[in-house]
mmCIF file of C-alpha atoms in Angstrom:
data_model
loop_
_atom_site.group_PDB
_atom_site.id
_atom_site.type_symbol
_atom_site.label_atom_id
_atom_site.label_comp_id
_atom_site.label_asym_id
_atom_site.label_seq_id
_atom_site.Cartn_x
_atom_site.Cartn_y
_atom_site.Cartn_z
ATOM 1 C CA MET A 1 -3.664 -4.493 34.181
ATOM 2 C CA TYR A 2 -3.038 -8.198 33.704
ATOM 3 C CA VAL A 3 -1.376 -7.662 30.325
ATOM 4 C CA TYR A 4 0.676 -4.856 31.853
ATOM 5 C CA LYS A 5 1.992 -7.240 34.527
ATOM 6 C CA ILE A 6 2.722 -9.939 31.966
ATOM 7 C CA THR A 7 4.652 -7.380 29.925
ATOM 8 C CA GLN A 8 6.731 -6.496 32.986
ATOM 9 C CA LYS A 9 7.431 -10.142 33.673
ATOM 10 C CA TYR A 10 8.416 -10.694 30.051
ATOM 11 C CA ASN A 11 10.797 -7.762 30.311
ATOM 12 C CA MET A 12 12.395 -9.190 33.432
ATOM 13 C CA GLU A 13 12.807 -12.609 31.841
ATOM 14 C CA LEU A 14 14.438 -11.215 28.719
ATOM 15 C CA ASN A 15 16.632 -8.635 30.363
ATOM 16 C CA GLY A 16 17.075 -10.008 33.838
ATOM 17 C CA PHE A 17 20.567 -11.314 33.192
ATOM 18 C CA SER A 18 21.799 -7.919 32.060
ATOM 19 C CA ARG A 19 20.410 -6.355 35.239
ATOM 20 C CA LEU A 20 22.284 -8.593 37.660
ATOM 21 C CA PRO A 21 24.623 -6.544 39.855
ATOM 22 C CA TRP A 22 27.803 -8.142 38.556
ATOM 23 C CA VAL A 23 26.971 -7.643 34.863
ATOM 24 C CA ARG A 24 28.211 -4.249 33.671
ATOM 25 C CA VAL A 25 29.490 -2.653 30.507
ATOM 26 C CA GLY A 26 33.018 -3.836 29.857
ATOM 27 C CA LYS A 27 34.829 -7.071 30.476
ATOM 28 C CA GLN A 28 35.505 -6.713 34.187
ATOM 29 C CA SER A 29 32.996 -6.120 36.967
ATOM 30 C CA GLU A 30 33.053 -6.659 40.699
ATOM 31 C CA PHE A 31 30.964 -8.604 43.164
ATOM 32 C CA SER A 32 30.154 -7.076 46.503
ATOM 33 C CA ASP A 33 33.170 -8.895 47.972
ATOM 34 C CA SER A 34 35.523 -7.371 45.358
ATOM 35 C CA ARG A 35 35.977 -10.558 43.335
ATOM 36 C CA THR A 36 36.331 -9.980 39.607
ATOM 37 C CA PHE A 37 34.119 -11.586 37.001
ATOM 38 C CA ASP A 38 34.725 -11.786 33.253
ATOM 39 C CA CYS A 39 31.252 -11.204 31.755
ATOM 40 C CA ASP A 40 32.201 -11.773 28.127
ATOM 41 C CA THR A 41 33.853 -15.105 28.916
ATOM 42 C CA THR A 42 30.878 -16.293 30.954
ATOM 43 C CA ILE A 43 28.331 -15.311 28.277
ATOM 44 C CA ALA A 44 30.446 -17.009 25.608
ATOM 45 C CA SER A 45 30.691 -20.178 27.696
ATOM 46 C CA MET A 46 26.904 -20.151 28.241
ATOM 47 C CA ALA A 47 26.325 -19.779 24.501
ATOM 48 C CA GLY A 48 28.703 -22.686 23.850
ATOM 49 C CA PHE A 49 26.841 -24.820 26.398
ATOM 50 C CA PHE A 50 23.479 -24.233 24.741
ATOM 51 C CA GLU A 51 24.902 -24.869 21.267
ATOM 52 C CA ILE A 52 26.292 -28.193 22.496
ATOM 53 C CA GLN A 53 22.898 -29.088 23.927
ATOM 54 C CA LEU A 54 21.263 -28.204 20.595
ATOM 55 C CA GLY A 55 23.713 -30.459 18.749
ATOM 56 C CA VAL A 56 23.009 -33.350 21.115
ATOM 57 C CA LEU A 57 19.252 -32.860 20.742
ATOM 58 C CA ALA A 58 19.459 -32.683 16.931
ATOM 59 C CA SER A 59 21.603 -35.878 16.838
ATOM 60 C CA PHE A 60 19.144 -37.719 19.059
ATOM 61 C CA CYS A 61 16.205 -36.615 16.913
ATOM 62 C CA GLY A 62 18.031 -37.705 13.760
ATOM 63 C CA ILE A 63 18.662 -41.176 15.183
ATOM 64 C CA ALA A 64 15.033 -41.413 16.284
ATOM 65 C CA MET A 65 13.819 -40.490 12.777
ATOM 66 C CA ILE A 66 16.082 -43.132 11.198
ATOM 67 C CA PHE A 67 14.759 -45.756 13.618
ATOM 68 C CA GLU A 68 11.182 -44.669 12.856
ATOM 69 C CA ARG A 69 11.748 -45.024 9.112
ATOM 70 C CA TYR A 70 13.183 -48.502 9.632
ATOM 71 C CA SER A 71 10.262 -49.558 11.855
ATOM 72 C CA LEU A 72 7.716 -48.266 9.341
ATOM 73 C CA LYS A 73 9.417 -50.091 6.489
ATOM 74 C CA THR A 74 9.501 -53.345 8.446
ATOM 75 C CA GLY A 75 5.848 -53.014 9.455
ATOM 76 C CA SER A 76 4.840 -52.261 5.865
ATOM 77 C CA GLU A 77 6.534 -55.407 4.637
ATOM 78 C CA ASN A 78 4.686 -57.455 7.239
ATOM 79 C CA ARG A 79 1.324 -56.018 6.190
ATOM 80 C CA THR A 80 1.688 -56.835 2.507
ATOM 81 C CA ALA A 81 0.545 -60.422 2.931
ATOM 82 C CA GLY A 82 -2.900 -61.091 1.504
ATOM 83 C CA ARG A 83 -3.017 -58.120 -0.856
ATOM 84 C CA ASN A 84 -3.181 -58.396 -4.626
ATOM 85 C CA ASP A 85 -0.831 -56.692 -7.057
ATOM 86 C CA GLU A 86 -3.236 -53.853 -7.853
ATOM 87 C CA ASP A 87 -3.554 -52.922 -4.193
ATOM 88 C CA GLU A 88 0.215 -52.939 -3.821
ATOM 89 C CA ILE A 89 0.588 -50.607 -6.822
ATOM 90 C CA HIS A 90 -1.944 -48.213 -5.329
ATOM 91 C CA LEU A 91 -0.308 -48.215 -1.901
ATOM 92 C CA GLY A 92 3.154 -47.852 -3.403
ATOM 93 C CA GLY A 93 2.097 -44.821 -5.412
ATOM 94 C CA LEU A 94 0.315 -43.401 -2.379
ATOM 95 C CA SER A 95 3.433 -43.812 -0.235
ATOM 96 C CA LYS A 96 5.612 -41.935 -2.725
ATOM 97 C CA ALA A 97 3.034 -39.174 -3.109
ATOM 98 C CA SER A 98 2.633 -38.763 0.647
ATOM 99 C CA ASP A 99 6.414 -38.554 1.120
ATOM 100 C CA SER A 100 6.624 -35.890 -1.557
ATOM 101 C CA LEU A 101 3.762 -33.961 0.035
ATOM 102 C CA ALA A 102 5.424 -34.155 3.455
ATOM 103 C CA ILE A 103 8.687 -32.752 2.084
ATOM 104 C CA ARG A 104 6.884 -29.859 0.373
ATOM 105 C CA TYR A 105 4.938 -29.033 3.505
ATOM 106 C CA LEU A 106 7.734 -29.402 6.059
ATOM 107 C CA GLY A 107 10.132 -27.242 4.061
ATOM 108 C CA ILE A 108 7.670 -24.351 3.933
ATOM 109 C CA TYR A 109 6.541 -24.960 7.516
ATOM 110 C CA ALA A 110 10.139 -24.700 8.726
ATOM 111 C CA ILE A 111 10.609 -21.340 6.986
ATOM 112 C CA VAL A 112 7.386 -19.752 8.255
ATOM 113 C CA MET A 113 7.932 -20.983 11.809
ATOM 114 C CA GLY A 114 11.525 -19.767 11.652
ATOM 115 C CA SER A 115 10.320 -16.338 10.573
ATOM 116 C CA ASP A 116 7.952 -16.317 13.542
ATOM 117 C CA TRP A 117 10.570 -17.464 16.068
ATOM 118 C CA LEU A 118 13.049 -14.845 14.840
ATOM 119 C CA GLN A 119 10.723 -12.067 16.008
ATOM 120 C CA GLY A 120 9.591 -13.374 19.379
ATOM 121 C CA PRO A 121 12.576 -12.652 21.659
ATOM 122 C CA TYR A 122 13.036 -9.022 20.612
ATOM 123 C CA VAL A 123 9.591 -7.488 20.200
ATOM 124 C CA TYR A 124 9.527 -6.058 23.706
ATOM 125 C CA SER A 125 13.193 -5.048 23.587
ATOM 126 C CA LEU A 126 12.644 -3.173 20.338
ATOM 127 C CA TYR A 127 9.630 -1.260 21.660
ATOM 128 C CA ARG A 128 10.940 -0.509 25.133
ATOM 129 C CA GLU A 129 14.720 -0.258 24.864
ATOM 130 C CA GLN A 130 15.403 0.930 21.341
ATOM 131 C CA TYR A 131 12.270 2.992 20.624
ATOM 132 C CA ARG A 132 11.924 4.153 24.233
ATOM 133 C CA PHE A 133 8.156 3.747 24.469
ATOM 134 C CA THR A 134 6.583 3.747 27.911
ATOM 135 C CA GLU A 135 5.355 0.572 29.574
ATOM 136 C CA ARG A 136 1.769 1.628 28.926
ATOM 137 C CA GLN A 137 2.421 2.153 25.212
ATOM 138 C CA VAL A 138 4.134 -1.225 24.958
ATOM 139 C CA ALA A 139 1.180 -2.860 26.714
ATOM 140 C CA ILE A 140 -1.216 -1.205 24.244
ATOM 141 C CA LEU A 141 0.818 -2.558 21.340
ATOM 142 C CA PHE A 142 0.761 -6.082 22.726
ATOM 143 C CA VAL A 143 -2.956 -5.977 23.534
ATOM 144 C CA THR A 144 -3.664 -4.744 20.013
ATOM 145 C CA GLY A 145 -1.967 -7.828 18.599
ATOM 146 C CA PHE A 146 -3.878 -10.133 20.958
ATOM 147 C CA ILE A 147 -7.214 -8.537 20.063
ATOM 148 C CA ALA A 148 -6.468 -8.761 16.339
ATOM 149 C CA ALA A 149 -5.638 -12.459 16.647
ATOM 150 C CA GLY A 150 -8.699 -13.171 18.791
ATOM 151 C CA THR A 151 -11.204 -11.341 16.633
ATOM 152 C CA SER A 152 -9.894 -12.628 13.296
ATOM 153 C CA GLY A 153 -9.424 -16.210 14.486
ATOM 154 C CA PRO A 154 -13.089 -17.264 14.198
ATOM 155 C CA PHE A 155 -13.230 -16.074 10.583
ATOM 156 C CA VAL A 156 -9.890 -17.353 9.301
ATOM 157 C CA GLY A 157 -11.163 -20.883 8.758
ATOM 158 C CA VAL A 158 -14.214 -19.593 6.898
ATOM 159 C CA TRP A 159 -12.090 -17.395 4.663
ATOM 160 C CA ALA A 160 -9.751 -20.298 3.925
ATOM 161 C CA ASP A 161 -12.616 -22.643 3.038
ATOM 162 C CA GLN A 162 -14.260 -20.094 0.784
ATOM 163 C CA HIS A 163 -11.281 -18.458 -0.967
ATOM 164 C CA GLY A 164 -8.719 -21.257 -0.801
ATOM 165 C CA ARG A 165 -6.176 -22.295 1.813
ATOM 166 C CA LYS A 166 -3.170 -21.820 -0.439
ATOM 167 C CA LYS A 167 -4.298 -18.283 -1.203
ATOM 168 C CA LEU A 168 -4.710 -17.455 2.485
ATOM 169 C CA CYS A 169 -1.288 -18.898 3.317
ATOM 170 C CA ARG A 170 0.223 -16.586 0.700
ATOM 171 C CA ILE A 171 -1.751 -13.684 2.178
ATOM 172 C CA PHE A 172 -0.204 -14.622 5.538
ATOM 173 C CA CYS A 173 3.244 -14.198 4.015
ATOM 174 C CA LEU A 174 2.367 -10.713 2.816
ATOM 175 C CA THR A 175 0.669 -9.523 6.016
ATOM 176 C CA TYR A 176 3.416 -10.846 8.282
ATOM 177 C CA ALA A 177 6.102 -9.393 6.030
ATOM 178 C CA GLY A 178 4.200 -6.098 6.177
ATOM 179 C CA SER A 179 4.278 -6.305 9.951
ATOM 180 C CA CYS A 180 8.061 -6.786 9.828
ATOM 181 C CA LEU A 181 8.339 -3.778 7.533
ATOM 182 C CA VAL A 182 6.306 -1.284 9.555
ATOM 183 C CA ILE A 183 8.038 -2.248 12.803
ATOM 184 C CA GLN A 184 11.232 -0.723 11.426
ATOM 185 C CA GLN A 185 9.890 2.789 12.116
ATOM 186 C CA PRO A 186 9.398 4.110 15.706
ATOM 187 C CA PHE A 187 6.047 5.727 14.874
ATOM 188 C CA PHE A 188 3.368 4.567 17.296
ATOM 189 C CA PRO A 189 0.300 4.624 14.974
ATOM 190 C CA LEU A 190 2.255 2.713 12.344
ATOM 191 C CA LEU A 191 3.315 0.173 14.933
ATOM 192 C CA LEU A 192 -0.344 -0.323 15.865
ATOM 193 C CA VAL A 193 -1.049 -1.193 12.234
ATOM 194 C CA GLY A 194 1.846 -3.634 12.366
ATOM 195 C CA ARG A 195 0.418 -5.302 15.450
ATOM 196 C CA LEU A 196 -2.949 -5.663 13.708
ATOM 197 C CA LEU A 197 -1.251 -7.333 10.750
ATOM 198 C CA GLY A 198 0.759 -9.542 13.092
ATOM 199 C CA GLY A 199 -2.331 -10.659 14.995
ATOM 200 C CA ILE A 200 -4.202 -11.614 11.833
ATOM 201 C CA SER A 201 -1.109 -13.402 10.546
ATOM 202 C CA THR A 202 -0.787 -15.396 13.770
ATOM 203 C CA ALA A 203 -4.373 -16.597 13.458
ATOM 204 C CA ILE A 204 -3.661 -17.784 9.916
ATOM 205 C CA LEU A 205 -0.340 -19.428 10.795
ATOM 206 C CA PHE A 206 -1.731 -21.688 13.499
ATOM 207 C CA SER A 207 -4.810 -22.877 11.612
ATOM 208 C CA VAL A 208 -4.730 -22.630 7.821
ATOM 209 C CA PHE A 209 -1.379 -24.295 7.177
ATOM 210 C CA GLU A 210 -2.402 -27.473 8.962
ATOM 211 C CA SER A 211 -5.847 -27.483 7.374
ATOM 212 C CA TRP A 212 -4.184 -27.261 3.952
ATOM 213 C CA LEU A 213 -2.049 -30.293 4.845
ATOM 214 C CA VAL A 214 -5.040 -32.358 5.991
ATOM 215 C CA ALA A 215 -7.018 -31.538 2.839
ATOM 216 C CA ALA A 216 -4.006 -32.296 0.640
ATOM 217 C CA TYR A 217 -3.611 -35.756 2.194
ATOM 218 C CA GLN A 218 -7.308 -36.477 1.845
ATOM 219 C CA GLY A 219 -7.111 -35.531 -1.825
ATOM 220 C CA LEU A 220 -4.203 -37.845 -2.651
ATOM 221 C CA PRO A 221 -6.328 -40.819 -3.844
ATOM 222 C CA ALA A 222 -8.259 -38.619 -6.287
ATOM 223 C CA ALA A 223 -5.012 -37.076 -7.520
ATOM 224 C CA LEU A 224 -3.624 -40.571 -8.148
ATOM 225 C CA ALA A 225 -6.838 -41.657 -9.922
ATOM 226 C CA PHE A 226 -7.911 -44.465 -7.632
ATOM 227 C CA SER A 227 -10.634 -44.896 -5.046
ATOM 228 C CA SER A 228 -10.120 -43.828 -1.457
ATOM 229 C CA THR A 229 -12.086 -46.933 -0.403
ATOM 230 C CA ALA A 230 -9.438 -49.290 -1.794
ATOM 231 C CA PRO A 231 -8.025 -51.704 0.819
ATOM 232 C CA GLY A 232 -5.485 -50.048 3.125
ATOM 233 C CA VAL A 233 -5.742 -46.592 1.537
ATOM 234 C CA LYS A 234 -7.560 -44.835 4.373
ATOM 235 C CA ASP A 235 -5.266 -46.349 6.971
ATOM 236 C CA ALA A 236 -2.169 -45.389 4.986
ATOM 237 C CA ILE A 237 -3.324 -41.770 4.627
ATOM 238 C CA SER A 238 -4.116 -41.506 8.339
ATOM 239 C CA LYS A 239 -0.705 -42.822 9.352
ATOM 240 C CA ALA A 240 1.138 -40.663 6.822
ATOM 241 C CA LEU A 241 -0.693 -37.547 8.078
ATOM 242 C CA SER A 242 0.046 -38.417 11.687
ATOM 243 C CA ARG A 243 3.707 -38.985 10.872
ATOM 244 C CA THR A 244 3.967 -35.649 9.067
ATOM 245 C CA MET A 245 2.340 -33.819 12.004
ATOM 246 C CA GLY A 246 4.866 -35.405 14.332
ATOM 247 C CA HIS A 247 7.736 -34.372 12.088
ATOM 248 C CA ALA A 248 6.312 -30.840 11.990
ATOM 249 C CA SER A 249 6.471 -30.633 15.787
ATOM 250 C CA LEU A 250 10.068 -31.858 15.693
ATOM 251 C CA VAL A 251 10.985 -29.369 12.970
ATOM 252 C CA ASN A 252 9.339 -26.570 14.932
ATOM 253 C CA GLY A 253 11.428 -27.314 17.997
ATOM 254 C CA ILE A 254 14.713 -27.425 16.087
ATOM 255 C CA VAL A 255 13.872 -24.294 14.114
ATOM 256 C CA ALA A 256 13.001 -22.447 17.338
ATOM 257 C CA ALA A 257 16.441 -23.181 18.800
ATOM 258 C CA VAL A 258 18.279 -22.293 15.607
ATOM 259 C CA ALA A 259 16.238 -19.115 15.120
ATOM 260 C CA GLY A 260 17.098 -17.989 18.633
ATOM 261 C CA ILE A 261 20.816 -18.423 17.978
ATOM 262 C CA VAL A 262 20.596 -16.645 14.606
ATOM 263 C CA ALA A 263 18.539 -13.763 16.017
ATOM 264 C CA ASN A 264 20.996 -13.287 18.881
ATOM 265 C CA TRP A 265 23.914 -13.240 16.425
ATOM 266 C CA ILE A 266 22.180 -10.634 14.248
ATOM 267 C CA VAL A 267 21.511 -8.408 17.260
ATOM 268 C CA GLU A 268 25.142 -8.643 18.305
ATOM 269 C CA GLN A 269 26.370 -7.813 14.813
ATOM 270 C CA THR A 270 24.009 -4.889 14.207
ATOM 271 C CA SER A 271 23.867 -3.507 17.781
ATOM 272 C CA GLY A 272 20.099 -3.136 17.412
ATOM 273 C CA PHE A 273 16.888 -5.156 17.513
ATOM 274 C CA ARG A 274 15.607 -4.485 13.979
ATOM 275 C CA GLY A 275 17.781 -7.065 12.221
ATOM 276 C CA PRO A 276 15.801 -10.236 13.114
ATOM 277 C CA PHE A 277 12.614 -8.629 11.795
ATOM 278 C CA MET A 278 14.288 -7.739 8.501
ATOM 279 C CA LEU A 279 15.459 -11.347 8.044
ATOM 280 C CA SER A 280 12.008 -12.625 8.995
ATOM 281 C CA GLY A 281 10.364 -10.411 6.365
ATOM 282 C CA ALA A 282 12.791 -11.615 3.692
ATOM 283 C CA LEU A 283 12.014 -15.254 4.542
ATOM 284 C CA LEU A 284 8.285 -14.566 4.316
ATOM 285 C CA VAL A 285 8.602 -12.989 0.879
ATOM 286 C CA LEU A 286 10.594 -16.020 -0.246
ATOM 287 C CA THR A 287 7.907 -18.338 1.152
ATOM 288 C CA PHE A 288 5.228 -16.421 -0.755
ATOM 289 C CA PHE A 289 6.799 -17.457 -4.072
ATOM 290 C CA ILE A 290 7.620 -21.014 -2.952
ATOM 291 C CA ILE A 291 4.003 -21.664 -1.932
ATOM 292 C CA GLY A 292 2.852 -20.322 -5.284
ATOM 293 C CA THR A 293 4.941 -22.879 -7.172
ATOM 294 C CA GLN A 294 4.904 -25.902 -4.836
ATOM 295 C CA TRP A 295 1.397 -26.105 -3.373
ATOM 296 C CA ASP A 296 -1.920 -26.927 -4.981
ATOM 297 C CA GLU A 297 -5.080 -25.082 -4.005
ATOM 298 C CA ASN A 298 -7.795 -26.768 -1.937
ATOM 299 C CA TYR A 299 -11.073 -25.553 -0.508
ATOM 300 C CA GLY A 300 -13.481 -26.508 2.247
ATOM 301 C CA THR A 301 -16.518 -28.669 1.617
ATOM 302 C CA GLY A 302 -19.622 -26.553 0.986
ATOM 303 C CA ALA A 303 -17.616 -23.379 1.551
ATOM 304 C CA SER A 304 -19.799 -21.011 -0.421
ATOM 305 C CA SER A 305 -23.144 -22.173 0.956
ATOM 306 C CA GLY A 306 -22.127 -22.426 4.609
ATOM 307 C CA THR A 307 -19.932 -19.383 4.961
ATOM 308 C CA VAL A 308 -22.530 -17.008 6.384
ATOM 309 C CA ALA A 309 -23.901 -19.559 8.823
ATOM 310 C CA VAL A 310 -20.466 -20.590 10.084
ATOM 311 C CA ALA A 311 -19.306 -16.980 10.420
ATOM 312 C CA GLY A 312 -22.440 -16.134 12.350
ATOM 313 C CA GLY A 313 -21.925 -19.082 14.675
ATOM 314 C CA GLU A 314 -18.312 -18.160 15.304
ATOM 315 C CA LEU A 315 -19.251 -14.547 15.973
ATOM 316 C CA THR A 316 -21.843 -15.726 18.511
ATOM 317 C CA LYS A 317 -19.174 -17.784 20.277
ATOM 318 C CA LEU A 318 -16.847 -14.786 20.307
ATOM 319 C CA LYS A 319 -19.555 -12.608 21.868
ATOM 320 C CA GLN A 320 -20.184 -15.287 24.495
ATOM 321 C CA ALA A 321 -16.485 -15.431 25.323
ATOM 322 C CA ILE A 322 -16.309 -11.636 25.676
ATOM 323 C CA GLY A 323 -19.363 -11.746 27.940
ATOM 324 C CA LEU A 324 -17.686 -14.364 30.157
ATOM 325 C CA VAL A 325 -14.573 -12.215 30.438
ATOM 326 C CA ARG A 326 -16.648 -9.161 31.376
ATOM 327 C CA ARG A 327 -18.568 -11.083 34.039
ATOM 328 C CA GLY A 328 -15.299 -12.409 35.430
ATOM 329 C CA MET A 329 -13.851 -8.903 35.609
ATOM 330 C CA VAL A 330 -16.971 -7.616 37.380
ATOM 331 C CA HIS A 331 -16.776 -10.514 39.849
ATOM 332 C CA VAL A 332 -13.102 -9.803 40.605
ATOM 333 C CA SER A 333 -13.797 -6.089 40.994
ATOM 334 C CA SER A 334 -16.680 -6.688 43.394
ATOM 335 C CA SER A 335 -14.571 -9.172 45.385
ATOM 336 C CA GLU A 336 -11.756 -6.635 45.735
ATOM 337 C CA HIS A 337 -14.257 -3.958 46.769
ATOM 338 C CA THR A 338 -15.721 -6.249 49.443
ATOM 339 C CA ALA A 339 -12.252 -7.133 50.705
ATOM 340 C CA ASN A 340 -11.302 -3.456 50.954
ATOM 341 C CA GLU A 341 -14.496 -2.672 52.890
ATOM 342 C CA ASN A 342 -13.766 -5.523 55.332
ATOM 343 C CA ILE A 343 -10.232 -4.233 55.876
ATOM 344 C CA GLN A 344 -11.518 -0.692 56.493
ATOM 345 C CA SER A 345 -14.130 -1.928 58.940
ATOM 346 C CA GLN A 346 -11.515 -3.905 60.844
ATOM 347 C CA HIS A 347 -9.316 -0.805 61.073
ATOM 348 C CA ILE A 348 -12.236 1.272 62.345
ATOM 349 C CA SER A 349 -13.215 -1.296 64.934
ATOM 350 C CA SER A 350 -9.644 -1.647 66.149
#
């Protein structure tokens, strides 16, 4: 019932503007007091306003990044005092390697997050408005995706540690692209399969990509053939990782805004809601090949020996969480039952 209400609210948020009384098909509509209103002009002006805001935000972020680079360079020059030439060579090589790693990660991260943001605004609209499924069917589809993400989440990290994070990121590209493919057909069982694939893909997206980045940064000293205990190395890796994570959040925000504009344009051009999913699938296939050529594989420590134990522990936590939800539902149900009995008794006494 809760998911059903959330689905209704989501529908109202997405389509509320089109349901306002003065928004009708055609350019001219009327208010209740007979004033005319040009819908197309107003929507165009709103789109222009948001595009201007996006440009201002992107400019501000660009200036902030330039200032950050300048501050980091100045601070690095101040910290060089007291270090020998060998340490400086190590840190210089580490800095170049970390910058290269950040570029390789952020480029792929932008594509996969863009493919995810392209789908978000139109999932409900595609199910409800274009495919004409009932509210209950749409709720079932959404709950299926949530359950798939929740049940696969505890095992995704174990799978990544055991089989390789790069491999699982490429599997994400295939499963999410498969979800974009099956959603093109208005066949309910097939859409359920797509939601299962989408839920598993979501669990991978928000865990394995970042874990690959952390492991890649930690492996930089070994890749450059010097000790991670050298002076300043650990601190430099920590700061580089933190900086890359911050840039990833910035990239995610910009990509979300751009993806929303692109998805809206595709829907307008195609007069349907399938287009953003087709573009998302194409981007994911492209990312599959880019990851294969640009990323190195890394694994978790002690992955093979600890897999069963970790999986068992995560499964226990999942069972405990389900038990808490069940107890909460029973408590709410009993509270509602008690409240109804009190109301009935008050009516009888009155």
